[in-house]
CSV table of C-alpha atoms in Angstrom, one decimal:
chain,number,residue,atom,x,y,z
B,1,MET,CA,19.7,5.2,-8.1
B,2,ILE,CA,17.5,2.5,-9.6
B,3,VAL,CA,14.6,0.8,-7.8
B,4,ARG,CA,14.8,-2.8,-8.8
B,5,SER,CA,11.7,-4.0,-6.9
B,6,SER,CA,9.2,-2.9,-4.3
B,7,SER,CA,7.0,-5.1,-2.2
B,8,ALA,CA,4.5,-4.4,0.5
B,9,LEU,CA,4.6,-7.3,3.0
B,10,ALA,CA,1.3,-6.9,4.8
B,11,GLY,CA,1.5,-10.0,7.1
B,12,PRO,CA,4.2,-11.7,9.1
B,13,ASN,CA,7.4,-11.6,7.0
B,14,VAL,CA,11.1,-12.2,7.1
B,15,TRP,CA,11.7,-8.8,8.7
B,16,ALA,CA,8.9,-8.5,11.3
B,17,ASN,CA,5.4,-9.6,12.3
B,18,SER,CA,4.2,-6.2,11.3
B,19,PRO,CA,3.8,-4.6,7.8
B,20,VAL,CA,7.0,-3.8,6.0
B,21,LEU,CA,7.8,-2.0,2.7
B,22,GLU,CA,10.7,-3.9,1.2
B,23,VAL,CA,12.6,-2.1,-1.5
B,24,LEU,CA,15.6,-3.4,-3.4
B,25,ILE,CA,17.6,-0.5,-4.8
B,26,GLU,CA,20.8,-0.2,-6.8
B,27,LEU,CA,22.8,2.7,-5.7
B,28,ALA,CA,25.0,3.6,-8.6
B,29,PRO,CA,25.8,7.4,-8.6
B,30,LYS,CA,27.5,9.2,-11.4
B,31,ARG,CA,30.6,9.6,-9.3
B,32,ASN,CA,32.0,7.9,-6.3
B,33,LEU,CA,30.8,9.4,-3.0
B,34,ALA,CA,33.5,11.1,-1.0
B,35,ARG,CA,33.5,12.2,2.6
B,36,ALA,CA,32.5,15.8,1.6
B,37,ASP,CA,29.4,14.4,-0.3
B,38,LEU,CA,28.3,12.4,2.7
B,39,GLN,CA,28.9,15.2,5.1
B,40,ARG,CA,26.8,17.5,3.0
B,41,LEU,CA,24.0,14.9,2.9
B,42,VAL,CA,24.0,14.6,6.7
B,43,GLU,CA,24.1,18.4,7.2
B,44,ARG,CA,21.3,19.2,4.7
B,45,LEU,CA,19.0,16.5,6.0
B,46,GLY,CA,19.6,17.8,9.6
B,47,GLN,CA,18.7,21.4,8.4
B,48,TRP,CA,15.6,20.3,6.5
B,49,LEU,CA,14.4,17.7,9.0
B,50,PRO,CA,15.8,18.5,12.5
B,51,GLU,CA,14.0,15.4,14.0
B,52,LEU,CA,16.3,13.3,11.9
B,53,ARG,CA,19.5,14.5,13.6
B,54,PRO,CA,19.7,11.6,16.2
B,55,SER,CA,19.4,9.1,13.4
B,56,LEU,CA,21.9,10.9,11.2
B,57,SER,CA,24.5,10.9,14.0
B,58,ASP,CA,24.8,7.1,13.6
B,59,LEU,CA,25.6,7.3,9.9
B,60,SER,CA,29.1,6.8,8.7
B,61,VAL,CA,30.7,9.6,6.7
B,62,SER,CA,33.8,7.7,5.9
B,63,ASP,CA,34.9,7.5,2.3
B,64,SER,CA,37.0,4.4,2.9
B,65,THR,CA,35.0,2.2,0.5
B,66,VAL,CA,32.3,2.7,-2.1
B,67,GLU,CA,30.1,0.1,-0.3
B,68,ILE,CA,30.2,2.1,3.0
B,69,ALA,CA,29.4,5.3,1.2
B,70,LEU,CA,26.5,3.8,-0.7
B,71,GLY,CA,25.2,2.1,2.5
B,72,THR,CA,25.2,5.5,4.2
B,73,LEU,CA,23.0,6.9,1.4
B,74,GLY,CA,20.7,3.9,1.6
B,75,ARG,CA,20.2,4.2,5.4
B,76,ALA,CA,19.7,8.0,5.0
B,77,ILE,CA,16.8,7.3,2.5
B,78,ALA,CA,15.2,4.8,4.8
B,79,ALA,CA,15.5,7.1,7.8
B,80,THR,CA,14.0,10.0,5.8
B,81,CYS,CA,11.1,7.8,4.6
B,82,LEU,CA,10.4,6.9,8.2
B,83,GLU,CA,10.4,10.6,9.3
B,84,MET,CA,8.2,11.6,6.4
B,85,GLN,CA,5.5,9.1,7.5
B,86,LYS,CA,5.7,10.5,11.1
B,87,ARG,CA,5.3,14.0,9.7
B,88,VAL,CA,1.9,13.2,8.2
B,89,SER,CA,0.5,11.2,11.2
B,90,ALA,CA,1.1,7.8,9.6
B,91,PRO,CA,3.8,6.8,12.1
B,92,ALA,CA,6.2,3.9,11.6
B,93,SER,CA,8.7,2.7,14.1
B,94,TRP,CA,11.9,1.3,12.5
B,95,THR,CA,13.9,0.7,9.4
B,96,TRP,CA,16.6,-1.7,8.3
B,97,ALA,CA,19.1,-1.6,5.5
B,98,CYS,CA,21.4,-4.4,4.3
B,99,ARG,CA,23.5,-5.2,1.2
B,100,PRO,CA,22.6,-8.5,-0.5
B,101,ARG,CA,25.5,-10.4,-2.0
B,102,GLY,CA,26.6,-9.1,-5.4
B,103,GLY,CA,26.8,-5.7,-6.9
B,104,ARG,CA,25.6,-2.5,-5.3
B,105,LEU,CA,22.1,-3.7,-4.4
B,106,PHE,CA,20.7,-2.7,-1.1
B,107,ALA,CA,17.6,-4.0,0.6
B,108,LEU,CA,15.7,-1.5,2.6
B,109,ALA,CA,12.9,-2.6,5.0
B,110,ILE,CA,10.7,0.2,6.3
B,111,SER,CA,7.8,-0.4,8.6
B,112,TYR,CA,4.6,1.3,7.7
B,113,GLU,CA,1.0,1.8,8.8
B,114,GLU,CA,-0.5,2.7,5.4
B,115,GLU,CA,1.0,1.2,2.2
B,116,SER,CA,0.2,4.1,-0.1
B,117,VAL,CA,1.6,6.6,2.3
B,118,ALA,CA,4.8,4.6,2.7
B,119,ARG,CA,5.3,4.3,-1.0
B,120,SER,CA,4.8,8.0,-1.5
B,121,ALA,CA,7.1,8.7,1.5
B,122,PHE,CA,9.8,6.6,0.0
B,123,SER,CA,9.6,8.4,-3.3
B,124,THR,CA,9.8,11.7,-1.5
B,125,ALA,CA,12.7,10.5,0.6
B,126,CYS,CA,14.7,9.6,-2.5
B,127,ASP,CA,14.1,13.1,-3.9
B,128,VAL,CA,15.1,14.8,-0.7
B,129,CYS,CA,18.3,12.7,-0.2
B,130,LEU,CA,19.5,13.2,-3.8
B,131,ALA,CA,18.8,16.9,-3.5
B,132,ALA,CA,20.9,17.0,-0.3
B,133,LEU,CA,23.7,15.0,-1.9
B,134,ASP,CA,23.8,17.3,-5.0
B,135,ASP,CA,23.5,20.5,-2.9
B,136,ARG,CA,20.2,21.4,-4.6
B,137,ALA,CA,17.5,23.6,-3.1
B,138,ILE,CA,14.2,21.8,-2.3
B,139,ASP,CA,10.9,22.9,-0.9
B,140,ILE,CA,10.5,20.4,1.9
B,141,GLU,CA,7.2,21.9,3.2
B,142,ARG,CA,5.6,21.5,-0.2
B,143,LEU,CA,6.7,17.9,-0.4
B,144,ILE,CA,5.3,17.2,3.1
B,145,GLY,CA,2.1,19.0,2.1
B,146,THR,CA,1.7,16.7,-0.9
B,147,LEU,CA,2.3,13.6,1.2
B,148,ARG,CA,-0.1,14.9,3.8
B,149,ASP,CA,-2.8,15.0,1.1
B,150,VAL,CA,-2.2,11.3,0.4
B,151,ALA,CA,-2.4,10.5,4.1
B,152,ASP,CA,-5.7,12.4,4.5
B,153,ARG,CA,-7.3,10.3,1.8
B,154,VAL,CA,-6.2,6.9,3.1
B,155,CYS,CA,-5.5,7.0,6.8
B,156,LEU,CA,-7.8,5.5,9.3
B,157,GLY,CA,-10.3,7.6,11.2
B,158,PRO,CA,-9.9,8.4,14.9
B,159,SER,CA,-12.1,5.6,16.2
B,160,THR,CA,-10.5,2.8,14.2
B,161,ARG,CA,-7.0,4.3,14.7
B,162,ALA,CA,-7.5,4.2,18.5
B,163,ILE,CA,-8.4,0.5,18.3
B,164,VAL,CA,-5.4,-0.2,16.1
B,165,ARG,CA,-3.1,1.6,18.5
B,166,ALA,CA,-4.5,-0.3,21.5
B,167,ALA,CA,-3.9,-3.6,19.6
B,168,GLN,CA,-0.4,-2.7,18.6
B,169,ALA,CA,0.4,-1.7,22.2
B,170,ARG,CA,-0.5,-5.3,23.2
B,171,GLY,CA,1.6,-6.9,20.5
B,172,ILE,CA,-1.5,-7.9,18.4
B,173,PRO,CA,-0.8,-7.9,14.7
B,174,VAL,CA,-3.0,-5.5,12.7
B,175,ARG,CA,-3.8,-5.7,9.0
B,176,ARG,CA,-5.9,-3.4,7.0
B,177,LEU,CA,-8.4,-5.2,4.7
B,178,ASN,CA,-9.6,-2.4,2.4
B,179,ASN,CA,-9.3,1.3,1.8
B,180,GLY,CA,-11.9,2.1,4.4
B,181,SER,CA,-12.0,1.4,8.1
B,182,PHE,CA,-12.0,-2.4,7.9
B,183,VAL,CA,-9.1,-4.0,9.8
B,184,GLN,CA,-8.1,-7.4,11.0
B,185,LEU,CA,-6.6,-8.0,14.5
B,186,GLY,CA,-4.5,-11.1,14.9
B,187,HIS,CA,-4.0,-14.0,12.6
B,188,GLY,CA,-5.4,-17.5,12.0
B,189,VAL,CA,-8.1,-18.8,14.3
B,190,GLU,CA,-7.6,-16.0,16.8
B,191,GLN,CA,-8.3,-13.2,14.3
B,192,ARG,CA,-11.0,-10.7,14.9
B,193,ARG,CA,-12.3,-8.1,12.4
B,194,VAL,CA,-13.3,-4.5,13.2
B,195,ARG,CA,-15.0,-1.9,11.1
B,196,THR,CA,-14.8,1.6,12.6
B,197,ALA,CA,-16.1,0.9,16.2
B,198,GLU,CA,-18.1,-2.3,15.2
B,199,THR,CA,-16.7,-5.8,15.8
B,200,ASP,CA,-17.4,-9.1,14.1
B,201,ARG,CA,-19.3,-10.2,17.2
B,202,THR,CA,-22.2,-8.3,15.7
B,203,GLY,CA,-23.8,-8.9,12.3
B,204,ALA,CA,-22.9,-5.4,11.1
B,205,VAL,CA,-19.4,-6.3,9.8
B,206,ALA,CA,-20.6,-9.4,7.9
B,207,GLU,CA,-23.4,-7.3,6.3
B,208,GLU,CA,-20.9,-4.6,5.3
B,209,ILE,CA,-18.6,-7.2,3.7
B,210,ALA,CA,-21.5,-8.9,1.9
B,211,SER,CA,-22.7,-5.6,0.4
B,212,ASP,CA,-19.3,-5.2,-1.4
B,213,LYS,CA,-19.1,-7.9,-4.1
B,214,GLU,CA,-15.4,-7.2,-4.8
B,215,LEU,CA,-14.4,-7.4,-1.2
B,216,THR,CA,-16.5,-10.5,-0.6
B,217,LYS,CA,-14.9,-12.3,-3.6
B,218,ARG,CA,-11.4,-11.3,-2.4
B,219,MET,CA,-12.0,-12.6,1.1
B,220,LEU,CA,-13.5,-15.8,-0.1
B,221,GLY,CA,-10.7,-16.4,-2.5
B,222,ALA,CA,-8.1,-15.8,0.3
B,223,ILE,CA,-9.4,-18.9,2.2
B,224,GLY,CA,-9.6,-21.1,-0.9
B,225,VAL,CA,-13.2,-20.7,-2.0
B,226,PRO,CA,-13.5,-20.8,-5.8
B,227,VAL,CA,-14.5,-17.4,-7.1
B,228,PRO,CA,-14.9,-16.1,-10.7
B,229,GLU,CA,-11.9,-14.4,-12.3
B,230,GLY,CA,-12.5,-10.7,-12.8
B,231,ARG,CA,-11.8,-7.2,-11.6
B,232,LEU,CA,-13.1,-3.7,-11.2
B,233,ALA,CA,-13.3,-1.6,-14.3
B,234,THR,CA,-12.8,2.2,-14.5
B,235,ASP,CA,-14.7,3.0,-17.7
B,236,PRO,CA,-16.4,1.3,-20.7
B,237,ALA,CA,-13.1,0.8,-22.6
B,238,ASP,CA,-11.5,-0.7,-19.5
B,239,ALA,CA,-14.5,-3.0,-19.0
B,240,TRP,CA,-13.8,-4.5,-22.4
B,241,SER,CA,-10.1,-4.8,-21.6
B,242,ALA,CA,-11.1,-6.8,-18.5
B,243,ALA,CA,-13.4,-9.0,-20.6
B,244,GLU,CA,-10.5,-9.7,-23.0
B,245,GLU,CA,-8.2,-10.5,-20.2
B,246,ILE,CA,-10.5,-13.2,-18.7
B,247,GLY,CA,-12.3,-14.3,-21.9
B,248,VAL,CA,-16.0,-14.1,-22.8
B,249,PRO,CA,-18.7,-14.7,-21.8
B,250,VAL,CA,-18.6,-12.2,-18.9
B,251,VAL,CA,-20.9,-10.7,-16.3
B,252,VAL,CA,-20.9,-6.9,-15.7
B,253,LYS,CA,-22.5,-5.8,-12.5
B,254,PRO,CA,-22.4,-3.0,-9.8
B,255,ARG,CA,-19.9,-3.5,-7.1
B,256,ASP,CA,-22.5,-2.9,-4.4
B,257,GLY,CA,-25.9,-3.4,-6.1
B,258,ASN,CA,-28.7,-5.6,-5.0
B,259,HIS,CA,-32.0,-7.2,-6.3
B,260,GLY,CA,-30.2,-7.9,-9.6
B,261,ARG,CA,-30.3,-4.3,-10.7
B,262,GLY,CA,-27.7,-3.4,-13.2
B,263,VAL,CA,-26.5,-7.0,-13.6
B,264,PHE,CA,-25.8,-8.2,-17.2
B,265,THR,CA,-24.9,-11.8,-17.9
B,266,ALA,CA,-23.4,-13.8,-20.7
B,267,LEU,CA,-22.0,-10.8,-22.6
B,268,MET,CA,-20.0,-11.7,-25.7
B,269,THR,CA,-19.2,-8.5,-27.6
B,270,ARG,CA,-17.5,-5.2,-27.0
B,271,GLU,CA,-20.7,-3.3,-27.6
B,272,GLN,CA,-22.6,-5.4,-25.0
B,273,VAL,CA,-19.9,-5.0,-22.4
B,274,GLU,CA,-19.5,-1.2,-22.8
B,275,ALA,CA,-23.3,-0.6,-22.8
B,276,ALA,CA,-23.6,-2.8,-19.7
B,277,PHE,CA,-20.9,-0.8,-17.9
B,278,VAL,CA,-22.8,2.4,-18.5
B,279,HIS,CA,-26.0,1.0,-16.9
B,280,ALA,CA,-24.2,-0.8,-14.1
B,281,SER,CA,-22.3,2.3,-13.1
B,282,GLU,CA,-25.7,4.0,-12.5
B,283,GLU,CA,-26.7,1.4,-9.9
B,284,GLY,CA,-23.7,1.4,-7.6
B,285,ASP,CA,-20.2,2.6,-6.7
B,286,GLY,CA,-17.9,0.8,-9.0
B,287,VAL,CA,-18.4,-1.9,-11.7
B,288,LEU,CA,-17.2,-5.4,-11.7
B,289,VAL,CA,-16.4,-7.5,-14.8
B,290,GLU,CA,-16.2,-11.2,-14.1
B,291,ARG,CA,-16.2,-14.5,-15.9
B,292,PHE,CA,-19.7,-15.9,-16.5
B,293,ALA,CA,-20.2,-19.1,-14.5
B,294,LEU,CA,-22.6,-21.5,-16.1
B,295,GLY,CA,-24.8,-23.7,-14.0
B,296,ALA,CA,-27.6,-23.7,-11.4
B,297,GLU,CA,-27.8,-20.8,-9.0
B,298,HIS,CA,-28.3,-21.5,-5.3
B,299,ARG,CA,-29.0,-18.9,-2.6
B,300,LEU,CA,-28.5,-19.7,1.1
B,301,LEU,CA,-30.0,-17.9,4.1
B,302,VAL,CA,-28.4,-18.8,7.5
B,303,VAL,CA,-30.4,-18.0,10.6
B,304,ASP,CA,-29.0,-18.4,14.1
B,305,GLY,CA,-26.0,-20.4,13.0
């Protein structure tokens, strides 16, 4: 099995109005799948994941054509991915599998709540299904434990999750905007933003956004405001790699600093960039490397609209 492409569709898409992980896979096993192979797949999955049995009962175990057999495997992977997400408290509600024209390519669409959990769950589901198909032993609880560690790092906290659940129950689209508890409810002019239990009807959310330079830049860019090219760097060497990608001169600055502390401008050489990274990393959580914008600087303070 080969994964040809994988895309997280966070907003309204061709499959649904909710987030979907779309995976294009080529199912090309070493041998043709026979009825016995598919029967073993269904039986093993039912033993390892009893909650899957209702979904498995709908799978065809006919070996009449290669396409039907491969389609059964594809749908089994999608159903297992869905169940894995539910097991780690990142619930998703549906999957869809179809075969695009040409070859043995199958498109799987799997709803998700957290992208990183869904991607890890898909990888785990592939391992589980192939082990079942090949009649290999597998430690299902260890795999679920590893996936749960991923979910614990990225899933929303209880307050934000309660708000998200209430929105979803009312048919309101929900989109997560960062790795924290910052979410968007609705789209377009009707959208609202919430951070934990605070809404954008207070100044708290705007202040939180403005204190994160990378998030501020990303949100401004999303609505067409020109922003300097650049990205977060992980270490001094990566900072220079980022500078080479965008071209010098560059600015190196803390992701969440203020008062100009740790900000270095018009850097041209590797030595300057790497040294600036070290100082900037001491002033905040994360370091940005951006193209240096020449020109006059203006600061705006808005009071009461």
